């Protein structure tokens, strides 16, 4: 069965944003799987570093809705 790229695009764009984000992530991963391990390791190191900063009190967190509100406000400027 052959489905055109245009038809796939039409269907995908009708999906909820979280489903589109998941699909986009999977498509990007499929482009260059050779570097997946390197990227995962780099993100693992970054996540551990950020967690350490939070648990040590070096940085403060804010709720996600507040962060999004601040981003939206800064984009309106």
Coordinates of C-alpha atoms in Angstrom, one line a residue:
X1 CA 0.0 0.0 0.0
X2 CA 1.4 3.4 -1.0
X3 CA 0.3 6.6 0.8
X4 CA 1.5 9.9 -0.5
X5 CA 3.5 12.2 1.7
X6 CA 0.8 14.8 1.3
X7 CA -1.9 12.4 2.7
X8 CA 0.4 11.4 5.6
X9 CA 1.0 15.1 6.3
X10 CA -2.7 15.9 6.3
X11 CA -3.4 13.0 8.7
X12 CA -0.5 13.9 11.0
X13 CA -1.4 17.5 11.2
X14 CA -4.9 16.6 12.4
X15 CA -3.4 14.8 15.5
X16 CA -3.2 16.4 18.9
X17 CA 0.0 18.3 19.6
X18 CA 1.4 15.7 22.0
X19 CA 1.0 12.9 19.4
X20 CA 2.6 15.1 16.7
X21 CA 5.5 15.8 19.1
X22 CA 6.0 12.1 19.7
X23 CA 5.9 11.3 16.0
X24 CA 8.4 14.1 15.3
X25 CA 10.7 12.7 17.9
X26 CA 10.6 9.3 16.4
X27 CA 11.1 10.6 12.9
X28 CA 14.2 12.5 14.0
X29 CA 15.6 9.5 15.9
X30 CA 15.2 7.4 12.7
X31 CA 17.3 9.8 10.7
X32 CA 20.6 9.1 12.4
X33 CA 20.5 6.2 14.8
X34 CA 24.3 5.9 14.9
X35 CA 24.6 8.8 17.4
X36 CA 21.6 7.9 19.6
X37 CA 23.8 6.4 22.3
X38 CA 26.1 9.5 22.4
X39 CA 23.0 11.8 22.6
X40 CA 21.4 9.7 25.3
X41 CA 24.6 9.7 27.4
X42 CA 24.9 13.5 27.0
X43 CA 21.4 14.0 28.1
X44 CA 21.8 11.6 31.0
X45 CA 24.9 13.6 32.2
X46 CA 22.9 16.9 31.8
X47 CA 19.9 15.6 33.7
X48 CA 22.1 14.4 36.6
X49 CA 23.8 17.8 36.6
X50 CA 20.5 19.6 36.7
X51 CA 19.2 17.4 39.4
X52 CA 22.3 18.0 41.5
X53 CA 21.8 21.8 41.1
X54 CA 18.2 21.5 42.3
X55 CA 18.9 19.2 45.3
X56 CA 21.8 21.3 46.4
X57 CA 19.7 24.4 46.3
X58 CA 22.0 26.0 43.7
X59 CA 19.0 26.7 41.6
X60 CA 15.3 27.3 42.3
X61 CA 12.5 25.7 40.3
X62 CA 9.2 27.3 39.3
X63 CA 6.0 25.5 38.3
X64 CA 5.6 24.7 34.6
X65 CA 2.6 27.0 34.2
X66 CA 4.5 29.9 35.6
X67 CA 7.4 29.2 33.3
X68 CA 5.1 29.1 30.3
X69 CA 3.4 32.3 31.4
X70 CA 6.8 34.0 31.6
X71 CA 7.9 32.7 28.2
X72 CA 4.6 33.9 26.6
X73 CA 5.0 37.3 28.2
X74 CA 8.6 37.6 26.9
X75 CA 7.5 36.6 23.4
X76 CA 4.9 39.4 23.3
X77 CA 7.5 42.1 23.8

